[in-house]
Amino acid sequence: MSTKRKTIAVLPGDGIGPEVTRAAVEVLADSAAAFGHHFEFCELAFGGAAIDRDGEPLPADTLAGCRSADAILLGAIGGPKWDALPLAKRPESGLLRLRKELGLYINLRPVRLRPALQGISPLRADRVAGCDIEIVRELAGDIYFGEHELRGENGNAHARDVAAYTTAEVERVARYAFERAATRGRHVTSVDKANVLSTSVLWRRTVSAVGREFPGIVLDHLYVDNAAMQLLLRPKQFDVILTSNMFGDILSDEAAALAGSIGLIASLSRGRKDAPALYEPIHGSAPPLAGKDIACPLGAIFSATLMLRESFGLAQEAQHIEAAVDRVLDSGYRTMDIAEPGSRVLRCSEFTAQGRHEMHDALLHTERYGWGV
Ligand code: IPM
Ligand code: MG
């Protein structure tokens, strides 16, 4: 077992962000201690918390800390306190800038139904059981990063948001989607609106061309409205969904609901392979839950295990955490948002403590009997 030294920038952010990132940091620290790695955590101000401290959501020292880290763990940002600010000053603008500055053009959102949580999916078991989808969302272009304009007063206003893509921007994210599919079900569904949008015509043409570099992978195209419907009707038809920034934002929330809760879903945002990647749960800051220790830490914990696998090549360590969490769920422990009748409802910190306890137990067992027993 080779020892790894890693620096992790931690951006707790707003609302439930600090609670859930604390949970993820605790399991990462336990994992490092158990497997002999050295993880150094460096906490940085971001989002609304940074606006309150420095007047801007992405202060220079936060950006510098992210650039020099091996990976970044982010909680969530935003909240009613900053909602009245103009778009360019809101916490969300800090996240968009961070994505831009770090060149994070790929966003991966794995949506997997955990057997213990089958009952909380809004779909019947025969439709959703075994569902395992990876959404690959383009993250650095589209209507998110085009010009935004709002002029004039209420009765006589004019607004514009420009959507734009280049061939190169589509190619690089498409390649990633095909590479992911090659390690899984060998099927990419590209989602666009090529019956209406020029950016989508370019998207479809470019994805088809990249697809020809991967003859072993089946490529389908769906219009986004149909894709939204198919996700509910026949989610098991999907392996890797490849889509643009805006459509990916929307479809990934819908797909998360299939798994039972948006609180369960992790994400990876990355660019070039040698640059630090960013990991975050896809849920928001959930202001009504903030500070009450009742949020679900699983989106953040799975973001940590995604980090272990994708940035650090530590698959066994990730598996150790996920298996422990699954045992906690199998024992009927839940946080409030993923509870079913008869569940044993725990607070966020208690649920995390149960997971750490299971990790520790598994380790003692392994010391006695070896891995894989
Ligand atoms: C997400 C979020 C962000 C986005 C917001 C907070 C800017 O919804 O990561 O999905 O729209 O990309
Ligand atoms: Mg979103």
Coordinates of C-alpha atoms and ligand atoms in Angstrom, one line a residue:
M1 CA 0.0 0.0 0.0
S2 CA 1.7 3.2 -1.1
T3 CA 1.3 6.3 1.1
K4 CA -0.2 9.4 -0.6
R5 CA 0.2 13.0 0.5
K6 CA -2.5 15.2 -0.6
T7 CA -3.7 18.8 0.1
I8 CA -7.5 19.2 -0.1
A9 CA -8.9 22.7 -0.3
V10 CA -12.2 22.8 1.6
L11 CA -14.8 25.4 0.7
P12 CA -17.7 24.9 3.1
G13 CA -19.8 27.8 1.7
D14 CA -23.3 28.6 3.0
G15 CA -26.4 27.1 4.5
I16 CA -25.9 23.3 5.1
G17 CA -22.5 23.5 3.2
P18 CA -20.4 23.7 6.4
E19 CA -22.3 20.7 8.1
V20 CA -22.0 18.4 5.2
T21 CA -18.4 19.2 4.3
R22 CA -17.5 18.6 8.0
A23 CA -18.9 15.1 7.6
A24 CA -17.0 14.5 4.4
V25 CA -13.7 15.8 5.9
E26 CA -14.2 13.5 8.9
V27 CA -14.5 10.4 6.8
L28 CA -11.6 11.4 4.6
A29 CA -9.4 12.0 7.7
D30 CA -10.4 8.6 9.1
S31 CA -9.7 7.0 5.8
A32 CA -6.3 8.6 5.6
A33 CA -5.4 7.4 9.1
A34 CA -6.7 3.9 8.4
F35 CA -4.8 3.5 5.1
G36 CA -1.6 5.4 6.0
H37 CA -2.1 8.5 3.8
H38 CA -1.6 12.1 4.7
F39 CA -4.4 14.5 3.8
E40 CA -4.0 18.1 4.7
F41 CA -7.2 20.1 4.8
C42 CA -7.1 23.8 4.0
E43 CA -10.4 25.7 4.7
L44 CA -11.2 28.7 2.5
A45 CA -13.9 31.3 2.4
F46 CA -16.3 31.1 -0.5
G47 CA -19.8 32.1 -1.6
G48 CA -22.0 34.2 0.7
A49 CA -19.7 33.6 3.6
A50 CA -16.9 35.2 1.6
I51 CA -19.1 38.1 0.5
D52 CA -19.8 38.8 4.2
R53 CA -16.1 38.7 5.0
D54 CA -14.5 40.3 2.0
G55 CA -17.3 41.7 -0.1
E56 CA -16.8 39.1 -2.9
P57 CA -17.7 35.5 -3.3
L58 CA -14.3 34.3 -4.6
P59 CA -11.6 36.1 -2.8
A60 CA -8.0 35.9 -4.2
D61 CA -6.7 33.8 -1.4
T62 CA -9.4 31.2 -2.0
L63 CA -8.7 31.0 -5.7
A64 CA -4.9 30.7 -5.0
G65 CA -5.6 28.0 -2.3
C66 CA -7.7 26.0 -4.9
R67 CA -5.1 26.3 -7.6
S68 CA -2.4 24.9 -5.3
A69 CA -4.4 22.1 -3.9
D70 CA -4.6 18.5 -5.2
A71 CA -8.3 18.5 -5.1
I72 CA -11.1 20.8 -3.9
L73 CA -14.1 19.9 -1.8
L74 CA -17.1 22.3 -1.9
G75 CA -20.2 22.3 0.2
A76 CA -22.9 24.6 -1.2
I77 CA -23.5 28.3 -1.7
G78 CA -26.2 30.9 -1.7
G79 CA -29.2 31.8 0.4
P80 CA -31.9 34.4 0.9
K81 CA -29.4 36.8 2.5
W82 CA -27.7 37.4 -0.8
D83 CA -30.7 36.9 -3.2
A84 CA -31.3 40.7 -3.7
L85 CA -27.8 41.3 -5.0
P86 CA -27.4 41.7 -8.8
L87 CA -26.5 38.5 -10.6
A88 CA -22.8 39.4 -11.0
K89 CA -22.4 39.9 -7.2
R90 CA -24.3 36.9 -5.9
P91 CA -22.6 33.8 -4.4
E92 CA -23.4 31.8 -7.6
S93 CA -21.2 34.2 -9.6
G94 CA -18.3 33.0 -7.4
L95 CA -19.0 29.4 -8.4
L96 CA -19.2 30.2 -12.1
R97 CA -15.9 32.2 -11.8
L98 CA -14.2 29.4 -10.0
R99 CA -15.3 27.0 -12.7
K100 CA -13.9 29.4 -15.4
E101 CA -10.7 30.2 -13.6
L102 CA -9.8 26.5 -12.9
G103 CA -10.8 25.5 -16.5
L104 CA -13.4 23.0 -15.2
Y105 CA -15.2 22.1 -18.4
I106 CA -16.4 18.6 -17.5
N107 CA -19.0 17.9 -14.9
L108 CA -19.7 14.3 -14.0
R109 CA -22.8 13.4 -11.9
P110 CA -23.3 9.7 -11.2
V111 CA -26.8 8.7 -10.3
R112 CA -27.0 5.3 -8.9
L113 CA -29.9 3.7 -7.0
R114 CA -28.7 2.3 -3.7
P115 CA -30.5 -0.9 -2.9
A116 CA -31.4 0.1 0.6
L117 CA -33.0 3.3 -0.7
Q118 CA -35.1 1.8 -3.4
G119 CA -38.2 2.6 -1.4
I120 CA -37.7 6.4 -1.5
S121 CA -37.5 6.6 -5.2
P122 CA -40.7 8.2 -6.7
L123 CA -40.6 5.5 -9.4
R124 CA -41.8 1.9 -9.0
A125 CA -39.1 -0.7 -8.4
D126 CA -39.6 -2.4 -11.7
R127 CA -38.9 0.8 -13.5
V128 CA -35.9 2.1 -11.5
A129 CA -34.2 -0.9 -9.8
G130 CA -30.6 -1.2 -10.9
C131 CA -30.6 2.3 -12.4
D132 CA -27.0 3.5 -12.9
I133 CA -26.6 6.7 -15.0
E134 CA -23.6 9.0 -15.4
I135 CA -24.5 12.5 -16.5
V136 CA -21.6 14.3 -18.3
R137 CA -22.5 18.0 -18.3
E138 CA -20.5 20.5 -20.2
L139 CA -19.5 23.1 -17.6
A140 CA -17.6 26.0 -19.1
G141 CA -19.8 27.3 -22.0
D142 CA -23.4 27.7 -23.2
I143 CA -25.9 30.3 -22.0
Y144 CA -24.2 30.3 -18.6
F145 CA -21.1 32.0 -19.9
G146 CA -22.5 34.1 -22.8
E147 CA -23.3 37.8 -22.4
H148 CA -26.1 38.5 -20.0
E149 CA -28.0 41.8 -20.3
L150 CA -31.0 43.3 -18.5
R151 CA -32.0 46.8 -19.5
G152 CA -34.9 49.1 -18.8
E153 CA -37.6 49.3 -16.2
N154 CA -40.5 47.0 -15.4
G155 CA -43.0 47.7 -18.1
N156 CA -40.4 48.3 -20.8
A157 CA -37.5 46.1 -20.1
H158 CA -35.3 44.0 -22.4
A159 CA -33.2 41.0 -21.4
R160 CA -30.8 38.8 -23.3
D161 CA -28.6 35.8 -22.5
V162 CA -26.3 34.5 -25.2
A163 CA -25.7 30.8 -25.7
A164 CA -22.5 29.9 -27.6
Y165 CA -20.4 26.8 -28.3
T166 CA -17.3 26.1 -30.4
T167 CA -16.4 22.8 -31.9
A168 CA -13.4 22.4 -29.6
E169 CA -15.6 23.0 -26.5
V170 CA -18.0 20.3 -27.5
E171 CA -15.2 17.9 -28.6
R172 CA -13.3 17.8 -25.4
V173 CA -16.3 17.1 -23.2
A174 CA -17.7 14.6 -25.7
R175 CA -14.4 12.6 -25.7
Y176 CA -14.7 12.4 -21.9
A177 CA -18.2 11.0 -22.1
F178 CA -17.2 8.3 -24.6
E179 CA -14.2 7.4 -22.5
R180 CA -16.5 7.0 -19.5
A181 CA -18.9 4.9 -21.5
A182 CA -16.0 2.6 -22.6
T183 CA -15.5 1.6 -18.9
R184 CA -19.3 1.0 -18.4
G185 CA -22.2 0.1 -20.6
R186 CA -20.7 1.4 -23.9
H187 CA -23.6 3.6 -24.6
V188 CA -23.7 7.4 -24.9
T189 CA -27.0 9.3 -25.2
S190 CA -26.3 12.9 -26.3
V191 CA -29.1 15.4 -25.4
D192 CA -29.7 18.6 -27.3
K193 CA -32.4 20.7 -28.9
A194 CA -31.2 20.5 -32.4
N195 CA -34.6 21.1 -33.8
V196 CA -34.5 24.7 -32.6
L197 CA -31.0 25.8 -31.4
S198 CA -27.9 26.5 -33.6
T199 CA -25.7 25.6 -30.6
S200 CA -27.4 22.2 -30.6
V201 CA -26.9 21.7 -34.3
L202 CA -23.2 22.2 -33.7
W203 CA -23.4 20.0 -30.6
R204 CA -25.0 17.1 -32.5
R205 CA -22.7 17.3 -35.5
T206 CA -19.6 17.4 -33.3
V207 CA -20.7 14.6 -30.9
S208 CA -21.4 12.4 -34.0
A209 CA -17.9 13.1 -35.3
V210 CA -16.3 12.3 -32.0
G211 CA -18.4 9.2 -31.8
R212 CA -16.8 7.9 -35.0
E213 CA -13.5 7.8 -33.0
F214 CA -15.2 5.3 -30.6
P215 CA -16.6 2.6 -32.9
G216 CA -17.3 0.2 -30.0
I217 CA -19.7 2.7 -28.3
V218 CA -23.4 3.1 -29.3
L219 CA -24.4 6.7 -29.7
D220 CA -28.0 8.0 -29.6
H221 CA -29.3 11.5 -29.8
L222 CA -32.4 12.7 -27.9
Y223 CA -34.1 16.1 -27.8
V224 CA -34.0 17.5 -24.3
D225 CA -37.8 17.5 -23.9
N226 CA -37.9 13.8 -24.8
A227 CA -34.9 13.0 -22.6
A228 CA -36.7 14.6 -19.6
M229 CA -39.7 12.3 -20.3
Q230 CA -37.6 9.2 -20.9
L231 CA -35.8 9.6 -17.6
L232 CA -39.1 9.1 -15.9
L233 CA -40.5 6.5 -18.2
R234 CA -37.5 4.2 -18.8
P235 CA -34.5 5.4 -16.8
K236 CA -32.7 2.1 -17.3
Q237 CA -32.1 2.7 -21.0
F238 CA -29.4 5.3 -20.0
D239 CA -25.7 4.6 -19.4
V240 CA -23.9 7.9 -20.0
I241 CA -25.9 11.0 -20.8
L242 CA -23.8 13.7 -22.5
T243 CA -25.3 17.2 -22.6
S244 CA -24.8 21.0 -22.6
N245 CA -24.4 23.2 -19.5
M246 CA -28.0 24.3 -19.2
F247 CA -29.7 21.0 -20.1
G248 CA -27.3 19.2 -17.8
D249 CA -28.2 21.4 -14.9
I250 CA -31.8 20.6 -15.3
L251 CA -31.6 16.9 -16.2
S252 CA -29.3 16.1 -13.3
D253 CA -31.7 17.4 -10.7
E254 CA -34.4 15.3 -12.3
A255 CA -32.2 12.2 -12.4
A256 CA -31.2 12.8 -8.8
A257 CA -34.9 12.5 -7.8
L258 CA -34.9 9.0 -9.3
A259 CA -32.3 8.0 -6.8
G260 CA -34.6 9.2 -4.0
S261 CA -33.2 12.6 -3.1
I262 CA -30.9 15.3 -4.5
G263 CA -29.1 15.0 -1.1
L264 CA -27.5 11.8 -2.2
I265 CA -25.8 12.9 -5.4
A266 CA -22.1 13.8 -5.8
S267 CA -20.3 15.5 -8.6
L268 CA -16.9 15.9 -10.1
S269 CA -15.9 19.1 -12.0
R270 CA -12.6 18.9 -13.9
G271 CA -10.6 20.2 -16.8
R272 CA -7.1 19.1 -17.8
K273 CA -6.0 16.0 -16.1
D274 CA -3.1 17.6 -14.3
A275 CA -5.2 20.4 -12.8
P276 CA -7.1 20.1 -9.4
A277 CA -10.6 18.8 -9.8
L278 CA -13.5 20.1 -7.7
Y279 CA -16.0 17.8 -5.9
E280 CA -19.3 18.9 -4.5
P281 CA -22.8 17.5 -3.7
I282 CA -25.2 18.7 -6.3
H283 CA -27.7 19.9 -3.8
G284 CA -28.0 23.6 -2.8
S285 CA -27.4 25.3 0.5
A286 CA -31.0 24.4 1.7
P287 CA -31.5 27.5 4.0
P288 CA -34.4 26.0 5.9
L289 CA -32.3 23.1 7.1
A290 CA -29.1 25.1 7.8
G291 CA -27.6 25.0 11.3
K292 CA -30.0 22.4 12.5
D293 CA -27.8 19.4 12.0
I294 CA -30.5 17.5 10.1
A295 CA -29.2 17.7 6.5
C296 CA -28.1 14.5 4.7
P297 CA -24.3 14.3 4.5
L298 CA -24.3 11.6 1.8
G299 CA -23.9 13.9 -1.2
A300 CA -20.8 15.3 0.4
I301 CA -19.5 11.9 1.5
F302 CA -20.0 10.5 -1.9
S303 CA -18.2 13.5 -3.3
A304 CA -15.3 12.6 -1.1
T305 CA -15.3 9.0 -2.4
L306 CA -15.4 10.3 -5.9
M307 CA -12.4 12.4 -5.1
L308 CA -10.5 9.3 -3.7
R309 CA -11.2 7.4 -6.9
E310 CA -10.9 10.0 -9.6
S311 CA -8.2 12.4 -8.3
F312 CA -6.1 10.1 -6.0
G313 CA -6.6 6.7 -7.6
L314 CA -7.7 5.3 -4.2
A315 CA -10.5 2.9 -5.2
Q316 CA -10.2 0.6 -2.2
E317 CA -10.3 3.5 0.2
A318 CA -13.5 4.8 -1.5
Q319 CA -15.0 1.4 -1.4
H320 CA -14.3 1.1 2.3
I321 CA -16.3 4.3 3.0
E322 CA -19.2 3.4 0.7
A323 CA -19.6 -0.1 2.0
A324 CA -19.7 1.4 5.6
V325 CA -22.4 3.9 4.5
D326 CA -24.4 1.1 2.9
R327 CA -24.3 -0.9 6.1
V328 CA -25.6 2.1 8.0
L329 CA -28.5 2.4 5.5
D330 CA -29.1 -1.3 5.6
S331 CA -29.5 -1.1 9.4
G332 CA -32.3 1.4 8.9
Y333 CA -30.5 4.6 9.9
R334 CA -31.5 7.6 7.9
T335 CA -31.4 11.4 8.0
M336 CA -34.8 13.1 7.9
D337 CA -35.0 13.7 4.2
I338 CA -34.4 10.1 3.2
A339 CA -36.4 8.5 6.0
E340 CA -39.2 5.9 5.4
P341 CA -41.8 4.7 7.9
G342 CA -39.9 2.6 10.5
S343 CA -36.5 4.3 9.8
R344 CA -34.3 5.2 12.7
V345 CA -33.9 9.0 12.0
L346 CA -30.5 10.5 13.0
R347 CA -29.0 13.9 12.9
C348 CA -26.4 14.7 10.2
S349 CA -23.6 14.4 12.8
E350 CA -25.0 11.2 14.3
F351 CA -25.4 9.6 10.8
T352 CA -21.8 10.5 10.0
A353 CA -20.6 9.0 13.4
Q354 CA -22.4 5.8 12.5
G355 CA -20.6 5.6 9.2
R356 CA -17.3 6.2 10.9
H357 CA -18.1 3.6 13.4
E358 CA -18.8 1.1 10.6
M359 CA -15.6 2.1 8.9
H360 CA -13.6 1.4 12.0
D361 CA -15.3 -1.9 12.6
A362 CA -14.6 -3.1 9.1
L363 CA -11.0 -2.2 9.6
L364 CA -10.7 -4.2 12.8
H365 CA -12.2 -7.1 10.9
T366 CA -9.8 -6.7 8.1
E367 CA -6.8 -6.5 10.4
R368 CA -7.9 -9.9 11.7
Y369 CA -9.0 -11.6 8.5
G370 CA -7.6 -9.5 5.6
W371 CA -9.3 -7.6 2.8
G372 CA -12.1 -9.0 0.8
V373 CA -13.4 -11.2 3.7
Ligands
IPM1 C1 -25.4 23.3 -10.0 C2 -26.0 24.6 -9.5 C3 -25.2 25.8 -10.1 C4 -25.4 25.7 -11.6 C5 -25.7 27.1 -9.5 C6 -25.6 27.2 -8.0 C7 -24.9 28.3 -10.2 O1 -27.3 24.6 -9.8 O2 -24.1 23.1 -9.8 O3 -26.1 22.5 -10.6 O4 -26.4 26.2 -12.1 O5 -24.5 25.2 -12.3
MG2 MG -28.1 22.7 -10.6

